[in-house]
Short mmCIF file of C-alpha atoms and ligand atoms in Angstrom, two decimals:
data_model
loop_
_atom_site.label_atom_id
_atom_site.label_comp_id
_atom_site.label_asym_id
_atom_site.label_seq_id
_atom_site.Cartn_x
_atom_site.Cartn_y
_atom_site.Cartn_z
CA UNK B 1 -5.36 -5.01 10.04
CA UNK B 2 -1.93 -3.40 9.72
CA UNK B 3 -1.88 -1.20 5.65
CA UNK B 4 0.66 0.02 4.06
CA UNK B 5 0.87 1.91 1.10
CA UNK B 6 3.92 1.27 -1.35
CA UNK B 7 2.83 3.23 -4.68
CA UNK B 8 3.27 7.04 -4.18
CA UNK B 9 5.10 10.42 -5.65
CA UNK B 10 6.27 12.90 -4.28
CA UNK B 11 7.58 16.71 -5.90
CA UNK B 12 10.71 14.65 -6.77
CA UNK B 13 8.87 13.49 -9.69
CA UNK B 14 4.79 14.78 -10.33
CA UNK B 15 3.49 14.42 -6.94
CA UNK B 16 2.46 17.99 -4.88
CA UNK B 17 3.90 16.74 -1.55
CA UNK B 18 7.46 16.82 -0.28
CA UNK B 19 9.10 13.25 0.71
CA UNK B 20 8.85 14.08 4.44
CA UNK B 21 4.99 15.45 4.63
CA UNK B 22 4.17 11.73 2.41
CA UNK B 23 5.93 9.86 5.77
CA UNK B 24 3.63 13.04 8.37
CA UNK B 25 0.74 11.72 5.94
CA UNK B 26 1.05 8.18 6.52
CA UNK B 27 1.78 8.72 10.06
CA UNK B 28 -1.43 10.78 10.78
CA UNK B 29 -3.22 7.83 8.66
CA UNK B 30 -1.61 4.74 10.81
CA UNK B 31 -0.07 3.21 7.89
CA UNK B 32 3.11 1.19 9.29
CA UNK B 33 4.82 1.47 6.36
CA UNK B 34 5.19 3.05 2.56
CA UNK B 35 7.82 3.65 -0.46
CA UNK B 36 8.11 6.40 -2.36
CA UNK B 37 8.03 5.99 -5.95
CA UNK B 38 9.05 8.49 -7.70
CA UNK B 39 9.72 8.40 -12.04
CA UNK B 40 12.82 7.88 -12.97
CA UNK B 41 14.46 8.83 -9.95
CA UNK B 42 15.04 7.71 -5.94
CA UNK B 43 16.50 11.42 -5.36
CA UNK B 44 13.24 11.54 -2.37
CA UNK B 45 14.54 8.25 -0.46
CA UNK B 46 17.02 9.59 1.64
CA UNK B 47 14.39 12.11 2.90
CA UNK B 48 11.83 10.06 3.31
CA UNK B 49 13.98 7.29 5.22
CA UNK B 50 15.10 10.39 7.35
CA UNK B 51 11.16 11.21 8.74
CA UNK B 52 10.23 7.62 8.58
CA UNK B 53 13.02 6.89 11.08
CA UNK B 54 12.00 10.53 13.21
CA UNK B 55 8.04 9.70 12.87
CA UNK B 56 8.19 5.85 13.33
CA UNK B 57 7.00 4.91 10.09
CA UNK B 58 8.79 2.22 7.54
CA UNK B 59 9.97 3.64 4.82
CA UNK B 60 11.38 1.31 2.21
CA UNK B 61 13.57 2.25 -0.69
CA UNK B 62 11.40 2.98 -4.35
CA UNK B 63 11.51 3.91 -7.55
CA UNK B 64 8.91 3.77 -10.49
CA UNK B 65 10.69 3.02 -13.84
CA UNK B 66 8.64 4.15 -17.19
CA UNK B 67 10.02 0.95 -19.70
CA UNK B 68 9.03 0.64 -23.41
CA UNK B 69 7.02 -2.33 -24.13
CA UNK B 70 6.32 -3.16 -27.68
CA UNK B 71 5.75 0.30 -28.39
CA UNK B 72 3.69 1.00 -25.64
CA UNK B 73 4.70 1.64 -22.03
CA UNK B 74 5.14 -0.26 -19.21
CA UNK B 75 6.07 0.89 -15.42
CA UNK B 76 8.80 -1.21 -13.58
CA UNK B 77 8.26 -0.57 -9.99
CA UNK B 78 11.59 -1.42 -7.74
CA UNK B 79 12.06 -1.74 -4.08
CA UNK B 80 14.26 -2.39 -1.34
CA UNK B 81 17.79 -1.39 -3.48
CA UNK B 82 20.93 -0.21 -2.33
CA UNK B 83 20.95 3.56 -3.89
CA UNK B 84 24.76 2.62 -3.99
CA UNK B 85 25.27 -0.80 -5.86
CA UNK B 86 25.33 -1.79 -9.40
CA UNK B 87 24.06 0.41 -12.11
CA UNK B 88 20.85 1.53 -11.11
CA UNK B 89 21.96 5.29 -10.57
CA UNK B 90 24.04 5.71 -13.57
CA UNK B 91 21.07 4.25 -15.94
CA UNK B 92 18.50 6.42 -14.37
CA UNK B 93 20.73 9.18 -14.88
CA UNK B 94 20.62 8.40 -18.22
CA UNK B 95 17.30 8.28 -18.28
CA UNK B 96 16.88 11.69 -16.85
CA UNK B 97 19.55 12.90 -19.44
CA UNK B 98 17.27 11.29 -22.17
CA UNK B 99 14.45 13.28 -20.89
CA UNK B 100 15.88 16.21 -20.41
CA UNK B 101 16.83 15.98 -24.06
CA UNK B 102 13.46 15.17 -25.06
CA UNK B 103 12.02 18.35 -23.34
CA UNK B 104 14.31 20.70 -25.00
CA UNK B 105 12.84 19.82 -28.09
CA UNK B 106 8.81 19.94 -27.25
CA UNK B 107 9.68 23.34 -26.07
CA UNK B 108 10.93 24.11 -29.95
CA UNK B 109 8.04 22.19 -31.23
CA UNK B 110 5.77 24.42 -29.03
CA UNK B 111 7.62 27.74 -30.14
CA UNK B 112 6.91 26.34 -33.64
CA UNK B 113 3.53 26.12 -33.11
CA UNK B 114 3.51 29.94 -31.87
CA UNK B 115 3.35 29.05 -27.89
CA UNK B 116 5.49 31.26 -26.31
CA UNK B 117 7.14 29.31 -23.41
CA UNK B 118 10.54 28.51 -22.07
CA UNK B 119 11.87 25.22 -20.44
CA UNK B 120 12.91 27.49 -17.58
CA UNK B 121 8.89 27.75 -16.77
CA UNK B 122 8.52 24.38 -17.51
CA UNK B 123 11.59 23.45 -14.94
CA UNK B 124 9.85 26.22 -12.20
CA UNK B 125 6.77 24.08 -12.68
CA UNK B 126 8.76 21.14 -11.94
CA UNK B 127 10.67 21.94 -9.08
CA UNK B 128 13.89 21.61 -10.51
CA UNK B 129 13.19 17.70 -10.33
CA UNK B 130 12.01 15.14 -12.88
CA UNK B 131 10.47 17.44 -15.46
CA UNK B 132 7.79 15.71 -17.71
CA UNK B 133 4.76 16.12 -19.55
CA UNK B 134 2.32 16.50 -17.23
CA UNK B 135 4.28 19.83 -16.01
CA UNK B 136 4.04 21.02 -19.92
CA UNK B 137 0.56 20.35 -19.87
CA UNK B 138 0.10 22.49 -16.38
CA UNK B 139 2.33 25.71 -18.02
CA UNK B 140 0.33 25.55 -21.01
CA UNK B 141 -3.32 25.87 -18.75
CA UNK B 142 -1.96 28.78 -16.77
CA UNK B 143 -0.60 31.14 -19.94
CA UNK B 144 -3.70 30.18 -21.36
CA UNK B 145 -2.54 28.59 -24.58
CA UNK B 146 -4.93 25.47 -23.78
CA UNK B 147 -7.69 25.30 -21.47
CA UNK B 148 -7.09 21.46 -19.49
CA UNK B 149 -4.58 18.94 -19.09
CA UNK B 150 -6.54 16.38 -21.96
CA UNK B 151 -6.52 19.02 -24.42
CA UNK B 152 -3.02 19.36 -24.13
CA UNK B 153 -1.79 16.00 -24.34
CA UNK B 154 -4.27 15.10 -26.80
CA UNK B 155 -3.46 18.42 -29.32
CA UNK B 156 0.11 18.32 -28.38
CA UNK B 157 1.90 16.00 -25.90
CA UNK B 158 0.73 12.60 -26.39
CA UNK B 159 2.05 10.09 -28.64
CA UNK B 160 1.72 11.27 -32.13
CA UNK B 161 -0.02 14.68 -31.14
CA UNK B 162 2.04 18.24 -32.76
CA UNK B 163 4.87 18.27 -30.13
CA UNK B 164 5.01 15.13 -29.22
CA UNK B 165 8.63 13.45 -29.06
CA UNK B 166 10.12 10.66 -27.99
CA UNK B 167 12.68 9.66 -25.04
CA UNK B 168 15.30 6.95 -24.05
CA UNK B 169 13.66 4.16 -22.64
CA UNK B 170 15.08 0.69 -21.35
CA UNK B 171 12.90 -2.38 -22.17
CA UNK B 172 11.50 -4.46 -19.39
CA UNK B 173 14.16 -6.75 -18.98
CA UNK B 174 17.05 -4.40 -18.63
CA UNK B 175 14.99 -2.20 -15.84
CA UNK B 176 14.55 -5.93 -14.07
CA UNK B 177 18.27 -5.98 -14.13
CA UNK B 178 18.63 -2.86 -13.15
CA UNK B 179 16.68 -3.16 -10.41
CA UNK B 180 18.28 -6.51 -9.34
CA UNK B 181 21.77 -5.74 -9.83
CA UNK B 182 21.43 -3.01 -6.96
CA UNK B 183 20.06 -5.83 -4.64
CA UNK B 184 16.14 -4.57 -5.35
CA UNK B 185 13.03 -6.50 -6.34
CA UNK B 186 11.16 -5.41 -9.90
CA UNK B 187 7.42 -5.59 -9.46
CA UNK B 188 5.15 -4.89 -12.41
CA UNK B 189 3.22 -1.91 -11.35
CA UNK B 190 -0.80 -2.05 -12.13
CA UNK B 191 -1.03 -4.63 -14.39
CA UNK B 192 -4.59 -2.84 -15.59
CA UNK B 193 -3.00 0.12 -17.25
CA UNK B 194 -0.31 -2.08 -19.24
CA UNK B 195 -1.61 -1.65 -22.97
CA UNK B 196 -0.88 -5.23 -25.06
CA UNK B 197 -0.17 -5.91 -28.41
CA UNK B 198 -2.55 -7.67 -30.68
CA UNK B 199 -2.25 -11.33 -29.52
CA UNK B 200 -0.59 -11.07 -26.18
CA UNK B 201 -1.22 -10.75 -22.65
CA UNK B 202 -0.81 -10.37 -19.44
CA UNK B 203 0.03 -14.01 -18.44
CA UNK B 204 2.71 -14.29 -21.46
CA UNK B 205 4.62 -10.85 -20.37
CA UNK B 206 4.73 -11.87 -16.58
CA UNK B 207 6.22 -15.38 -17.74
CA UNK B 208 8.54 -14.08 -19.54
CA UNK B 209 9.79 -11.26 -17.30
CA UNK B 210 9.69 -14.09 -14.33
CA UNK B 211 11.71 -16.45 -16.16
CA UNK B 212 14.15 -13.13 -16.64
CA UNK B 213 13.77 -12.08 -12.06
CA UNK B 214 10.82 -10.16 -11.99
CA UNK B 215 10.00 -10.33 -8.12
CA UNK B 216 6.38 -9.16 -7.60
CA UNK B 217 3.28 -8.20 -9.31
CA UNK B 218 1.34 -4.34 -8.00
CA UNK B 219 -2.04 -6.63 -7.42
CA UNK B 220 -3.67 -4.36 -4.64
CA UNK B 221 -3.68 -0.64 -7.15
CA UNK B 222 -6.11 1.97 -6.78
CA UNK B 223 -8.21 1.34 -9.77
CA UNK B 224 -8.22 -2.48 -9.83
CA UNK B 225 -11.74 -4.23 -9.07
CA UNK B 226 -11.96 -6.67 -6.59
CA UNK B 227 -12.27 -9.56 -9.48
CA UNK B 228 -8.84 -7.49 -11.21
CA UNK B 229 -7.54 -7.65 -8.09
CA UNK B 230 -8.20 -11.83 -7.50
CA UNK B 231 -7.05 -12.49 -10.95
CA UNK B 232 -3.55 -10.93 -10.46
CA UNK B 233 -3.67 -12.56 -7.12
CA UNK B 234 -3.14 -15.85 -8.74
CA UNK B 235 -0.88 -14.80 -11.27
CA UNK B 236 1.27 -13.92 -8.65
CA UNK B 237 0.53 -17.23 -7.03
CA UNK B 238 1.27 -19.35 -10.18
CA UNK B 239 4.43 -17.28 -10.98
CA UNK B 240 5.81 -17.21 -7.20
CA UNK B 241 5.72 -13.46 -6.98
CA UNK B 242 5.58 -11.45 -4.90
CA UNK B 243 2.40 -9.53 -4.11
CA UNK B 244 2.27 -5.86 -3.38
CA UNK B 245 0.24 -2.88 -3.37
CA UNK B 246 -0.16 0.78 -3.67
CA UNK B 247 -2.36 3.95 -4.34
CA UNK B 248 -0.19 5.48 -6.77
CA UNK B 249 -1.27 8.65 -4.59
CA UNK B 250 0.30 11.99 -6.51
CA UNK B 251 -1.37 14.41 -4.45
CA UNK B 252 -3.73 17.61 -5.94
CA UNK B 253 -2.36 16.20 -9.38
CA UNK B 254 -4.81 12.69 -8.95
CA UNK B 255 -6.81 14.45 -6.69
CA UNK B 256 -9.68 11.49 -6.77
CA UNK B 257 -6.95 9.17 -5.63
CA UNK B 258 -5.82 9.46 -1.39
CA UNK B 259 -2.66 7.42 -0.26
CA UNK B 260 -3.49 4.78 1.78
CA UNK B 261 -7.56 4.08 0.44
CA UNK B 262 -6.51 5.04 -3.18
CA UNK B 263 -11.08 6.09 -4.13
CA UNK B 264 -11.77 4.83 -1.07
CA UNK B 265 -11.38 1.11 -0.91
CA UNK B 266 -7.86 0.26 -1.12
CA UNK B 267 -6.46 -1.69 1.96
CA UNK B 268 -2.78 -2.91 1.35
CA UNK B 269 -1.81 -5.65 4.12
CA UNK B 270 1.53 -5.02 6.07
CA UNK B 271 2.98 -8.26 4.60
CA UNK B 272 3.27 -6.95 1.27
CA UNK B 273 6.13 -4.77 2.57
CA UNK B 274 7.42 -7.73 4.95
CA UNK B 275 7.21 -9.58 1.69
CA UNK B 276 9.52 -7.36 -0.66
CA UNK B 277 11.98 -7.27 2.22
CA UNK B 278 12.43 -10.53 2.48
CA UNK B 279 12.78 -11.47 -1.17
CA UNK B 280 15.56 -8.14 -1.20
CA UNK B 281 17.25 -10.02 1.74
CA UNK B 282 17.62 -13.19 0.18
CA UNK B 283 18.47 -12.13 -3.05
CA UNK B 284 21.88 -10.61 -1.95
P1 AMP X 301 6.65 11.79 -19.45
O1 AMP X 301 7.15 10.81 -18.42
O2 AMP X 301 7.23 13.13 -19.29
O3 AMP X 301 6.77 11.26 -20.84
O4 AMP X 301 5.07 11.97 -19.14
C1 AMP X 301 4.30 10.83 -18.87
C2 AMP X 301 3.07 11.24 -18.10
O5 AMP X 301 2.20 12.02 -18.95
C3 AMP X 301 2.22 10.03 -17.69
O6 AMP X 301 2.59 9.56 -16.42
C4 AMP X 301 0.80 10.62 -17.68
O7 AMP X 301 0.59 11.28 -16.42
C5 AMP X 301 0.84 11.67 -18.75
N1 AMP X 301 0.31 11.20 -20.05
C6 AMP X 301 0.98 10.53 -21.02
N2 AMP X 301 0.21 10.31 -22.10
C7 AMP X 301 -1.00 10.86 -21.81
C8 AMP X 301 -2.24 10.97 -22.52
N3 AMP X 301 -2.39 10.47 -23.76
N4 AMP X 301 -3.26 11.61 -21.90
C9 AMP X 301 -3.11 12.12 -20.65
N5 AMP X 301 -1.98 12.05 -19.94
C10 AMP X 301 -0.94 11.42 -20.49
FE1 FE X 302 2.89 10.19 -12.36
FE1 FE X 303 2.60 4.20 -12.96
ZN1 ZN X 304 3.04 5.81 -10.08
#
């Protein structure tokens, strides 16, 4: 069976691997195609499209949107957009601007609480890219203020922990249009993380987001179970979606989590990709 893998980060955003050693990776594992999926950002697509096109591998266009959903958080995967069109670039650089907002201020909040750090280390962490928690939590290990990544989100960086803040987010149907107006598909990324109010679920936010163009539903995701797995399978079906997969593969920072087999039994078939190109094709 041809795979694919269409979930993944890179050091654009909290992966450990560059944009062209993801496309030597999926080369040296035979998968015929991926996207890169960075937060927040498709700085790593140019990159990436630049190996896949030297190694022989497809590399379609991604981005991995963090949306607020009734107070919770929800992530708006898109594919197959033209970097170029609509607004897609100016929101997520608003987005980024929102963050980068945010960040000054957990670094206060931190000072406050007598850690001595600057955002400057927290940027180095980063890479100069998308700077977010997770590279907080990793600063705050190594100068020995905490002593793992839990402790630190649950002391300090998660919601309603000592530093914790919040950012700009766009709600799910503005990061659909978002997505769409730059001649992409949204796809709800792994439905089994997506926290629901008291009273709703899954069924009732796919309707609704489907009624507003949401193009595809993450079925095939590293930590769904087979019967997870089935069940979003016919959502998908019921809804006309499209269905797609990924390992959400972030390098040493999910290091029980490989691109391609996600723990080991993650297969994503070829015509998930086929599938998101079409529906990008016909949508324009
Ligand atoms: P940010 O986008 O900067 O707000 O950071 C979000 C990231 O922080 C998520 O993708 C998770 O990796 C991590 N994260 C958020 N909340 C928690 C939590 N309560 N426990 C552990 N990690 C978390
Ligand atoms: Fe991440
Ligand atoms: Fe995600
Ligand atoms: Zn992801």
């Amino acid at each position: 069976m041809t795979l694919c893998d269409l979930h993944m980060h890179s050091t654009h955003s909290d992966g450990t691997d560059s944009p062209r050693r993801l496309v030597e990776m999926a080369k040296e594992k035979g998968l015929a195609a991926i996207a890169v999926t960075d937060h927040d950002t498709f700085s790593a697509v140019d990159e990436a499209k630049a190996a896949g096109k030297e190694l022989g591998v497809r590399v379609l266009s991604g981005v991995e949107i963090s949306v607020e959903y009734a107070g919770k958080t929800v992530h708006m995967l898109g594919y197959c957009f033209d970097a170029g069109a609509g607004t897609l670039k100016v929101k997520l650089d608003e987005i980024l601007q929102g963050r980068d907002e945010r960040n000054h201020q957990i670094v206060k909040k931190l000072n406050d609480l007598g850690m001595d750090l600057s955002y400057d280390e927290i940027k180095a962490e980063a890479g100069g890219k998308v700077v977010g928690r997770p590279h907080f939590a990793a600063v705050m290990i190594r100068k020995g203020f905490i002593k793992e990544r839990q402790e630190a989100f649950d002391k300090y960086l998660a919601k309603g922990a000592a530093a914790y803040v919040d950012r700009l987010r766009f709600g799910p149907e503005d990061s659909v249009a978002m997505i769409r107006e730059a001649g992409g598909v949204a796809v709800l990324a792994h439905p089994k993380l997506v926290r629901f109010p008291e009273g709703e679920k899954l069924e009732d936010l796919v309707k609704s987001l489907a009624d507003t163009g949401l193009g595809g539903i993450e079925c095939h995701y590293s930590l769904h179970s087979p019967e997870e797995t089935q069940q979003y399978l016919e959502l998908a079906k019921r809804y006309n979606l499209v269905v797609t997969g990924g390992s959400d593969y972030h390098g040493r920072n999910k290091p029980t989590i490989q691109m391609g087999i996600g723990e080991g039994n993650l297969a994503v078939p070829i015509q998930c990709a086929d599938e998101l190109e079409a529906k990008a094709a016909a949508s324009v």
